XYZ file of C-alpha atoms in Angstrom:
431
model
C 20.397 -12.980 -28.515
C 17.642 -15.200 -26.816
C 19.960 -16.906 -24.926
C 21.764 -14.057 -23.471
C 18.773 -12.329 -22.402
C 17.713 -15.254 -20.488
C 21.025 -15.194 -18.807
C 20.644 -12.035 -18.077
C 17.487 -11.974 -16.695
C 18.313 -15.077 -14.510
C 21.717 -13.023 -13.107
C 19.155 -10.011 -12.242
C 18.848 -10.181 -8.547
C 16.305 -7.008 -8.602
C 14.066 -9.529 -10.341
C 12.736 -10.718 -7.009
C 10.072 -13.249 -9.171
C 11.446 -14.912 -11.770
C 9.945 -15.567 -14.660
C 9.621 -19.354 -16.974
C 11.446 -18.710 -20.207
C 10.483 -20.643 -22.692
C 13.196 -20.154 -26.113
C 11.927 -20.119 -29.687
C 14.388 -21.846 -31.764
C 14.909 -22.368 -35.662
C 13.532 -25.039 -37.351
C 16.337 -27.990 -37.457
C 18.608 -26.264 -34.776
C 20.678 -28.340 -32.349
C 18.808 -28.880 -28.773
C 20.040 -26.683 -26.347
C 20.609 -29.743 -24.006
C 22.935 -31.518 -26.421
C 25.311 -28.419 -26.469
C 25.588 -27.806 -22.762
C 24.262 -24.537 -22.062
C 23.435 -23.307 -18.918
C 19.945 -24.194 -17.319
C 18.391 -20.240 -17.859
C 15.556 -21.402 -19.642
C 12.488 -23.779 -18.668
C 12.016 -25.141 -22.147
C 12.423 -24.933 -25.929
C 10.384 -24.943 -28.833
C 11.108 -25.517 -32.933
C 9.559 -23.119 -35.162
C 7.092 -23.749 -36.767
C 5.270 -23.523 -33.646
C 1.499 -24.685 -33.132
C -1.036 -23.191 -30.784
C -1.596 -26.303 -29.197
C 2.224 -27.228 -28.363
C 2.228 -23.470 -27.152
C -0.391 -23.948 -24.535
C 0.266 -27.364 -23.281
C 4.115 -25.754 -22.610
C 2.805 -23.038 -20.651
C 0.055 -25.392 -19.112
C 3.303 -27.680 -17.881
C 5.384 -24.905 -16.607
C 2.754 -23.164 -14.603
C 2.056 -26.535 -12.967
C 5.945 -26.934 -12.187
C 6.019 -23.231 -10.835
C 3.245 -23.792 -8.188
C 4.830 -27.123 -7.252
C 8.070 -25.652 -6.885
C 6.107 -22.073 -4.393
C 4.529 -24.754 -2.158
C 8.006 -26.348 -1.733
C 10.756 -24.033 -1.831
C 10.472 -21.070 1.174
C 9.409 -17.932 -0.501
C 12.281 -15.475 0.487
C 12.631 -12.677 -1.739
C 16.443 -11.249 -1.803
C 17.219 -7.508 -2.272
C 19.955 -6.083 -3.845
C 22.248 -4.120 -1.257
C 23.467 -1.427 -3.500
C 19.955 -0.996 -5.393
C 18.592 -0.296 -1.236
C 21.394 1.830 -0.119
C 20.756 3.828 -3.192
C 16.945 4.807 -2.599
C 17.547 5.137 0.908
C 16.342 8.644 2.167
C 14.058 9.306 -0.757
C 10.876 11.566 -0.582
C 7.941 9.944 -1.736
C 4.700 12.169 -2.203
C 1.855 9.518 -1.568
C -1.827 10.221 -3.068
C -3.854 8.197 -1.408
C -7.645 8.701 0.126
C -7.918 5.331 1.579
C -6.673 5.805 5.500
C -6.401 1.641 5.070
C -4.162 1.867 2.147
C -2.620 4.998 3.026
C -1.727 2.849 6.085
C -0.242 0.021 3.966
C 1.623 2.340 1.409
C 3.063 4.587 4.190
C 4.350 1.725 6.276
C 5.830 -0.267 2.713
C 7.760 2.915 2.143
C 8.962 3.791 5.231
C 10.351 -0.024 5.630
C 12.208 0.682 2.336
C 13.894 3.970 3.953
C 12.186 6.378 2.447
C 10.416 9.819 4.011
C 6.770 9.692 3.122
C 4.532 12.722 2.805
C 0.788 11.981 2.294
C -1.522 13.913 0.197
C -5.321 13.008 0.202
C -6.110 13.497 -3.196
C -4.831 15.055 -6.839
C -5.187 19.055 -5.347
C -3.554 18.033 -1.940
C -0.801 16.338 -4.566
C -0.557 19.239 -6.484
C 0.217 21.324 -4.082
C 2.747 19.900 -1.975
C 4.902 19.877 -5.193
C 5.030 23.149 -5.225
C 6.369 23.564 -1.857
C 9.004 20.643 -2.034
C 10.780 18.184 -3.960
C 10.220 14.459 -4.069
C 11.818 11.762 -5.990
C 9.098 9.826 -6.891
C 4.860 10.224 -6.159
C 2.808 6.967 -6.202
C -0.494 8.174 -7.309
C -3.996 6.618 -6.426
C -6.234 6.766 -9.693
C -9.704 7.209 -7.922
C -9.464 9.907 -5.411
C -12.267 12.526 -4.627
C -11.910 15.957 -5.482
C -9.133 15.529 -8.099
C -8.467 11.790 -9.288
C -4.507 10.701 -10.134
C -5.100 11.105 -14.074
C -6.172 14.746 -13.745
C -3.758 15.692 -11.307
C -0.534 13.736 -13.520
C -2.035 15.424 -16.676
C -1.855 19.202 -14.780
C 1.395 18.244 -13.585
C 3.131 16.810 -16.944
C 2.018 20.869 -18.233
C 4.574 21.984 -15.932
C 8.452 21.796 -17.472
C 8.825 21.602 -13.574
C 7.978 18.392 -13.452
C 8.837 16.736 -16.754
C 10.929 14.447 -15.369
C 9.195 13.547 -12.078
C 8.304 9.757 -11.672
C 4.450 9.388 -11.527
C 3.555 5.874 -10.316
C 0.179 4.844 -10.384
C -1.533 2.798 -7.972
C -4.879 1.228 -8.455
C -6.618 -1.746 -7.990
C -7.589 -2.372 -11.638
C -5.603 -4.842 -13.190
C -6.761 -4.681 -16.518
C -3.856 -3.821 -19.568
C -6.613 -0.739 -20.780
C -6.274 0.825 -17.237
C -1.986 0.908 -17.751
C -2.311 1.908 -20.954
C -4.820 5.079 -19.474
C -1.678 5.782 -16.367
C 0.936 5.697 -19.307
C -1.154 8.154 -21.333
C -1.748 10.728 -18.852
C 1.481 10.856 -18.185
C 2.704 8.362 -15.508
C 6.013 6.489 -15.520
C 4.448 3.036 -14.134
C 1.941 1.158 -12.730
C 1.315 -0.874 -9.320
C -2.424 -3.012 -9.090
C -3.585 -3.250 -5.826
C -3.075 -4.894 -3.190
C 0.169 -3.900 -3.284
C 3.003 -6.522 -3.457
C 5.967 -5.414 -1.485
C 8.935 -6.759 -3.792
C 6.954 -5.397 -7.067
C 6.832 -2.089 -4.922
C 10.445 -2.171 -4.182
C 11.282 -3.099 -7.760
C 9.425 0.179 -9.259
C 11.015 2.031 -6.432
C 14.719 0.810 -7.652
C 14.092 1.296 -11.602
C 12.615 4.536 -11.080
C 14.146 6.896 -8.040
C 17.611 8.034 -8.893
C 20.377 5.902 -6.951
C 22.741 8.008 -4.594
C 24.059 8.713 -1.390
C 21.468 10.555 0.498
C 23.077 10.311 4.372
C 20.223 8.319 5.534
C 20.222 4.294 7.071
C 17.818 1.813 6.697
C 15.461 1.312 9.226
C 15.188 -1.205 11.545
C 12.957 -3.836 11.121
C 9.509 -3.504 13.554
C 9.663 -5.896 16.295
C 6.011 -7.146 17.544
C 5.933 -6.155 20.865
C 4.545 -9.960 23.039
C 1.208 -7.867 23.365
C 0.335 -8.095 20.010
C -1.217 -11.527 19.421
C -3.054 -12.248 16.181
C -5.307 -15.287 15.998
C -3.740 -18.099 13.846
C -7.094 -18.206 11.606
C -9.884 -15.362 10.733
C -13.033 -16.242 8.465
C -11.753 -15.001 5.152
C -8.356 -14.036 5.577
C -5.209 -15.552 4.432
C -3.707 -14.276 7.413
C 0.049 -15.384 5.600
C -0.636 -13.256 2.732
C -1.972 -10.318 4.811
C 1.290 -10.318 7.239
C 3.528 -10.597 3.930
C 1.410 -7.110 2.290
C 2.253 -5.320 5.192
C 6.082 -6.467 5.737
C 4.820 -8.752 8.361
C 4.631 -6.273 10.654
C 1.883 -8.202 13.262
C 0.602 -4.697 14.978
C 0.089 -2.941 11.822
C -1.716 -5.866 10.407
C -3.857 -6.024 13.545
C -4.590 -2.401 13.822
C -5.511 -2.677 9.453
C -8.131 -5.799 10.475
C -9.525 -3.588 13.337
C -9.924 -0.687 11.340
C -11.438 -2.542 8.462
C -14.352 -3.953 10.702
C -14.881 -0.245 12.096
C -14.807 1.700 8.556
C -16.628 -1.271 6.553
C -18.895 -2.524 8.844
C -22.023 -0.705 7.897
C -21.053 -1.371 4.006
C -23.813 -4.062 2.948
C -26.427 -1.589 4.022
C -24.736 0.959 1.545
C -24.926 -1.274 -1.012
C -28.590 -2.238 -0.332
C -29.374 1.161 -0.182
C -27.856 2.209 -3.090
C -29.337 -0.571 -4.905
C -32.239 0.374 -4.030
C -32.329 4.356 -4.694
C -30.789 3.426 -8.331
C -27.270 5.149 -7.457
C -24.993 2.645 -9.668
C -22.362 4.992 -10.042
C -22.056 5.307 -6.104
C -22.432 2.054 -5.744
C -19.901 1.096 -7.784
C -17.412 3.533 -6.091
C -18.090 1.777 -2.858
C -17.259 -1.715 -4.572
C -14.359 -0.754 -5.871
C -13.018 0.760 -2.242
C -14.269 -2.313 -0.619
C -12.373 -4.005 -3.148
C -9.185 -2.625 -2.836
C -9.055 -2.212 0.863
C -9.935 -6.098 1.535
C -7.369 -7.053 -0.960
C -4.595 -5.083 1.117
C -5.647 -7.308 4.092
C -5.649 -10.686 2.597
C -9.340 -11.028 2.444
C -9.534 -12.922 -0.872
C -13.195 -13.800 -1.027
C -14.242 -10.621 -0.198
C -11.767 -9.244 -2.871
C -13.148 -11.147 -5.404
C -17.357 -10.641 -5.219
C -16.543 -6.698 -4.684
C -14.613 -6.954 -8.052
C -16.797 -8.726 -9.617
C -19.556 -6.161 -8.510
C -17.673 -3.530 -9.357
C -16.794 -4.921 -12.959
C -20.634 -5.839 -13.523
C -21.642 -2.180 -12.368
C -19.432 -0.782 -14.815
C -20.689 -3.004 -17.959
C -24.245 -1.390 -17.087
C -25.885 -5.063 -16.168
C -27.913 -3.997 -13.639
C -30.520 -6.861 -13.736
C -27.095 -9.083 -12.032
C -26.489 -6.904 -9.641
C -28.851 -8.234 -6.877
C -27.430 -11.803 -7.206
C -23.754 -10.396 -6.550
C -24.774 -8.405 -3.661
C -25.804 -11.525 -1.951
C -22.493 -13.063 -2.997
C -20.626 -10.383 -1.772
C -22.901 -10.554 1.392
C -22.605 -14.153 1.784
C -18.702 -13.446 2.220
C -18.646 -10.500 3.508
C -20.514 -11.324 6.921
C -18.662 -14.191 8.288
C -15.227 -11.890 7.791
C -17.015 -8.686 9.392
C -18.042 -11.470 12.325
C -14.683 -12.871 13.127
C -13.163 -9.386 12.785
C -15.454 -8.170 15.273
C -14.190 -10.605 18.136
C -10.843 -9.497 17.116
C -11.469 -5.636 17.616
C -13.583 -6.427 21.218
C -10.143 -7.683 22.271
C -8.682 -4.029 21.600
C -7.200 -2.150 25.047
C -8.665 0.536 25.784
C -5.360 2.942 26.112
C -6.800 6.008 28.073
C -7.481 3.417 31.093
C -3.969 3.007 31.388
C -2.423 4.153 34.979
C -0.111 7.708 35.060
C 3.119 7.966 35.832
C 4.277 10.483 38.241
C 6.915 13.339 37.585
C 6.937 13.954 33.747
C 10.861 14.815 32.341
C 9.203 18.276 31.734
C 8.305 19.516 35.408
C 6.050 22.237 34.337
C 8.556 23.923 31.990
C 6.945 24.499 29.005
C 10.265 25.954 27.400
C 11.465 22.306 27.587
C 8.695 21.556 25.097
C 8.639 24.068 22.752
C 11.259 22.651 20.059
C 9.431 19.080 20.037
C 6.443 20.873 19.377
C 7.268 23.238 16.924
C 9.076 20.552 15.064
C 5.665 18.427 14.872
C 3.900 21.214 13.895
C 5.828 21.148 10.889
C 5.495 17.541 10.142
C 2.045 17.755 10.632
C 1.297 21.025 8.455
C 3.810 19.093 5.623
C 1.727 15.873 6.222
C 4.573 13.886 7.145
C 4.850 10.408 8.030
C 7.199 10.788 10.766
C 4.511 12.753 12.462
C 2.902 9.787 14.856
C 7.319 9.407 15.916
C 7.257 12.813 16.887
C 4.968 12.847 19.131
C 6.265 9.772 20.950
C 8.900 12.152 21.520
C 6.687 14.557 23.154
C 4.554 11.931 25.300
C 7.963 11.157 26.799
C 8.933 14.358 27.627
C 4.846 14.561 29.246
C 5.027 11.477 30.990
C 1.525 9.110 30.889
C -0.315 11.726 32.799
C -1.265 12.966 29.806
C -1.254 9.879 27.447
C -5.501 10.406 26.547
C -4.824 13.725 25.380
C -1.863 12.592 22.951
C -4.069 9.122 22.271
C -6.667 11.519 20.427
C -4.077 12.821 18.699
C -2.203 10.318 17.379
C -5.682 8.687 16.595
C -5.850 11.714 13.616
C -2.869 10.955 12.646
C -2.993 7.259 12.276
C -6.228 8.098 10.483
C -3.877 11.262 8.190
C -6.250 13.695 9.790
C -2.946 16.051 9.552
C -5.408 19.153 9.860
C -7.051 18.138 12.861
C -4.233 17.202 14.344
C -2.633 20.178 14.334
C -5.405 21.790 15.695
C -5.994 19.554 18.554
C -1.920 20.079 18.730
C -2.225 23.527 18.839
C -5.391 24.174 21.471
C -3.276 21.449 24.222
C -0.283 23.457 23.555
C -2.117 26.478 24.904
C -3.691 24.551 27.395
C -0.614 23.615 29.248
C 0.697 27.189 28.185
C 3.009 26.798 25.869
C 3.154 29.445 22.893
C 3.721 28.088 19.670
């Protein structure tokens, strides 16, 4: 039965990594190579096994693996039938991190599916009551209502007994899947995300059918987007890959990350300093998180340990890591700084002349009224709708729209709608 497991495992093409198999074999049976099986497993071992012929197996073939990932061209293949079948899927995303809600939303959307974004376990909560999704990747720590509270109130609802409640988080320890599982969730992904993990949980877990929809296309990076081929800290290959290698979202994430983290050591100093370890520790683990979706693995790795130290109640370390973290947390807030001085500043750009609407607000009232719904459902198709709409305008009023579609790069749905709402009656159209 070994054997045929491995085979099957190795003829799995929605295992996009595959793992070393190592057999276990009865004491006095015939080699495997002598009987001219198929290659489907790394290597074999006799029982009676010893600890030490264990480990120096594993030790071998995790040596052989990263030998063979520096030399073979890491392409991950899809299955065709397994994407055509979660293609047009709704996906309720919990998520309060505008970074990762950035990453997530822009993951699922290159997978084909319709995202809807919910800023924490209440927001969650109720969007399920006013539609159906096929799946809802849930952040754990979220304010107001975290992802455990919100799956257990959920799971109390026959409604939703067989909804598929992924959590996301970026502990990685086995106690914190065991803690998703037992609140009720279906799965687990660790941030920062992997893309082909994400696509697997997305395959085993959303219903395959027909759902009329098509893949999208992949983003093209328009020539303006230029990315520097090195940044202090960042694996900039590993940063690309999290985000599909899509080069203006990856910018736009770096840019964002120097503007929302910038002030961050001072937190922590502060926070050190008033005593507020729990705090703290919340703003470690966000830092965390958010520099592990942009490939900043230094960064990643003092916040964690931070974080983990916090947690364990050794304050007397904590100073020490804080200047770790500090030590490489400046040099990457330094080069990202350059990076976002380079940023256009899009409300200097020149008008056009003769907008498609000619002063016909009729003309506008469908594309409106159809963002306004996106926006009041929190949809992720919002920031294409009103491309729609600055067509129809023409440029003269692109600074308008560019505070707009600022909220809702940020999922400021709310505000948007509001701001949506008061230029609609500026330009006197009735909603």
């Amino acid at each position: 039965a070994g054997l045929e497991t491995a085979k099957a495992i190795r003829a799995n093409t929605l295992i996009v990594q595959q793992p070393a198999i190592i057999l276990l074999a009865p004491h006095g049976e015939e080699p495997l190579s002598a009987t001219g099986e198929p290659a489907c497993i790394d290597d074999v071992l006799q029982k009676p096994i010893h600890s030490s012929q264990l480990l120096d197996a594993i030790a071998t073939l995790f040596a052989k693996d990263r030998r063979r990932q520096r030399a073979l061209p890491q392409t991950k293949l899809r299955d065709v039938d397994a994407i055509r079948g979660i293609l047009g899927a709704k996906v309720l995303l919990a998520e309060d991190n505008p970074i990762n809600q950035q990453v997530a939303a822009e993951l699922l959307e290159m997978n084909g599916l319709v995202v809807t974004v919910a800023q924490d376990g209440q927001q969650a909560i109720a969007a399920l009551q006013d539609a159906v999704f096929d799946l809802v990747l849930m952040d754990i720590q979220m304010p107001i209502m975290d992802g455990l509270e919100a799956t257990m109130v959920l799971r109390k609802d026959p409604r939703f007994d067989h909804l598929p409640i992924v959590a996301m988080t970026a502990h990685a320890l086995l106690e914190d899947r065991a803690k998703s599982l037992e609140a009720g969730m279906n799965d687990h992904l660790t941030k920062p995300i992997d893309p082909d993990h994400l696509f697997m949980v997305l395959v085993k877990w959303i219903p395959a059918k027909n759902r009329g929809a098509v893949l999208p296309q992949a983003p093209m990076a328009a020539p303006e987007v230029v990315l520097p081929n090195t940044l202090p800290g960042i694996d900039m290959a590993k940063g690309l890959r999290q985000v599909g290698d899509n080069r203006k979202l990856f910018r736009t994430l770096l840019v964002d990350f120097h503007e929302d983290y910038q002030e961050s050591l001072p937190r922590l100093r502060a926070l050190l300093h008033s005593g507020a370890y729990p705090d703290m520790q919340r703003l470690a683990h966000t830092l965390k998180g958010v520099a592990g979706s942009i490939g900043a693995e230094s960064v990643f790795n003092a916040a964690r340990i931070l974080e983990t130290t916090l947690q364990s109640g050794q304050v007397t370390a904590v100073d020490g890591l804080l200047q770790e973290l500090e030590s490489e947390l400046i040099p990457l807030l330094q080069g990202l700084k350059a990076l976002s001085a380079e940023e256009p500043d899009r409300s200097a750009e020149p008008s056009e002349a003769s907008p498609r609407w000619e002063g016909d607000p009729a003309l506008l009232r469908q594309p409106f009224l159809e963002l306004t719904r996106l926006l009041q459902a929190g949809h992720s198709r919002s920031a294409q709708q009103l491309i729609v709409i600055g067509d129809l305008l023409g440029t003269s009023f692109r600074p308008r729209l560019a505070s707009i579609e600022e909220l809702i790069e940020a999922f400021e749905f709310e505000e948007a709608l509001e701001q949506l709402e008061t230029f609609a009656a500026e330009i006197g159209l009735t909603l």
